[in-house]
């Protein structure tokens, strides 16, 4: 028999599909985390328009 | 200030390269997976798998090659797919390095110094390659994790189901005694081999396992059911050793083997067919089916039963061992295959032919036919009485005790535990004995006492000592239509069959006392029950 048995094909399809799905989810999560990280970095640099109120830990805008 | 600008510039280049490389690395893995699983898969065929299992180990005597069937994916193919994908990822990633190596380090694409003078380009490319390596490795690791998880889960599932199915099968085999016995080489195996209807390949172990749970795929591509219970009526069963075709249902239904032994001319063949005739008459009265699973048995039975029913003599058994008479009692999965071995008495008495008595080793119950006319004291009582009856009896020539001893010795030599077997001692030719004015008791114990007093003391003693259960029967090997109920030759056979769990019609009170053919000379029965069957008369029909 030259043709690969259907059970083997099914196993392969399922394995590949699950792998690709997880890969896509991970990539999406990484991109989202990366984007969020860069936003956080920007947010940590107070803009000139913000000022620190003495005695307070919060930056406030006028 | 200038240094900060340069550092920032390099950082941006590095980030750009790494990000692009990551995308490239993931792509490399995805392409490798698609290529290895779907475009150019390396598939382990059934033949290759068998060759692998055979390699590196030699078959022990009596061991057979593994079956030619496709293994389940997790057992073999998953490993190959993983290895092939891994190699493909490495190969494709290695190819990414070719141009940068040639350009930046080997100088194949212009001056190396020139390339490194514009160092941001090599930095970007090399950082991209590093990112690609990381991404490719990570995504392959994900694929491997998925594959291994699936494989492990499948193995656990398959292992659990296999264990349960095999356990249930073992239990059923133990309870039902569903061995497969070969009529030619007398080999008894727990299950037979089965031929693939497509390519005639032999499958010797159809139990659930690494080749399939409910079904397996033969190397030719045909799907075969697993478990003897499912394969018994769909595939052709053959003997594991000599590949002789076996009756349908072999290995899945109850299988009972009963050798019939005795001295030459003791009346073994006649007893066998008279007992069969009685069994057929008993099953005729109920809905229990009785038939012959093969043409040989059908033909032999028809010939011999015609002789028995017409009151003529059966032919003497050839000293060459014939195949057993196979009888099928019941139908479907609840049927029983009964194999009745009729060996010529000469085989027992000839030491050179003891190797031919392999069927003795596989018997689950024995019938020992004893010719009363071969007992010296009986002959003495008959001298001067009715010589016509003696001539008619064609008495056995040998001493019944010697023949019995030879049989038991043969069993012992073969390692057969007679102490776990039942023995029916059948005193044949009761009708002729009665014609000579010798009446036998009907009870088993009384018959044993009668034999002891008649001088066959050693036989009675040895039988009681060597066998698990011994019963004595006195029968007239006549057609069921002619015989008295008390002389019924079917009683010993039914006792042995019932003791192995075969469901038969209850012992009759219901047999008509005088059947139509009794007009031919038989007297109406006056005995309430046959010898040795009183405790079994409550059996309900299936």
PDB file of C-alpha atoms in Angstrom, chain A residues 32-52:
ATOM      1  CA  UNK A  32       0.472  42.761  22.372  1.00  0.00           C
ATOM      2  CA  UNK A  33       2.836  42.552  25.319  1.00  0.00           C
ATOM      3  CA  UNK A  34       5.582  44.221  23.286  1.00  0.00           C
ATOM      4  CA  UNK A  35       3.284  47.036  22.256  1.00  0.00           C
ATOM      5  CA  UNK A  36       2.072  47.431  25.821  1.00  0.00           C
ATOM      6  CA  UNK A  37       5.635  47.506  27.071  1.00  0.00           C
ATOM      7  CA  UNK A  38       6.581  50.287  24.728  1.00  0.00           C
ATOM      8  CA  UNK A  39       3.511  52.259  25.798  1.00  0.00           C
ATOM      9  CA  UNK A  40       4.481  51.738  29.412  1.00  0.00           C
ATOM     10  CA  UNK A  41       8.022  52.921  28.711  1.00  0.00           C
ATOM     11  CA  UNK A  42       6.636  56.076  27.156  1.00  0.00           C
ATOM     12  CA  UNK A  43       4.276  56.576  30.033  1.00  0.00           C
ATOM     13  CA  UNK A  44       7.112  56.335  32.521  1.00  0.00           C
ATOM     14  CA  UNK A  45       8.771  59.372  30.963  1.00  0.00           C
ATOM     15  CA  UNK A  46       6.776  62.341  32.221  1.00  0.00           C
ATOM     16  CA  UNK A  47       5.909  64.721  29.481  1.00  0.00           C
ATOM     17  CA  UNK A  48       6.979  68.285  29.888  1.00  0.00           C
ATOM     18  CA  UNK A  49       3.388  69.140  30.456  1.00  0.00           C
ATOM     19  CA  UNK A  50       3.214  67.038  33.580  1.00  0.00           C
ATOM     20  CA  UNK A  51       4.595  68.024  36.928  1.00  0.00           C
ATOM     21  CA  UNK A  52       5.200  66.314  40.193  1.00  0.00           C
TER      22      UNK A  52
END
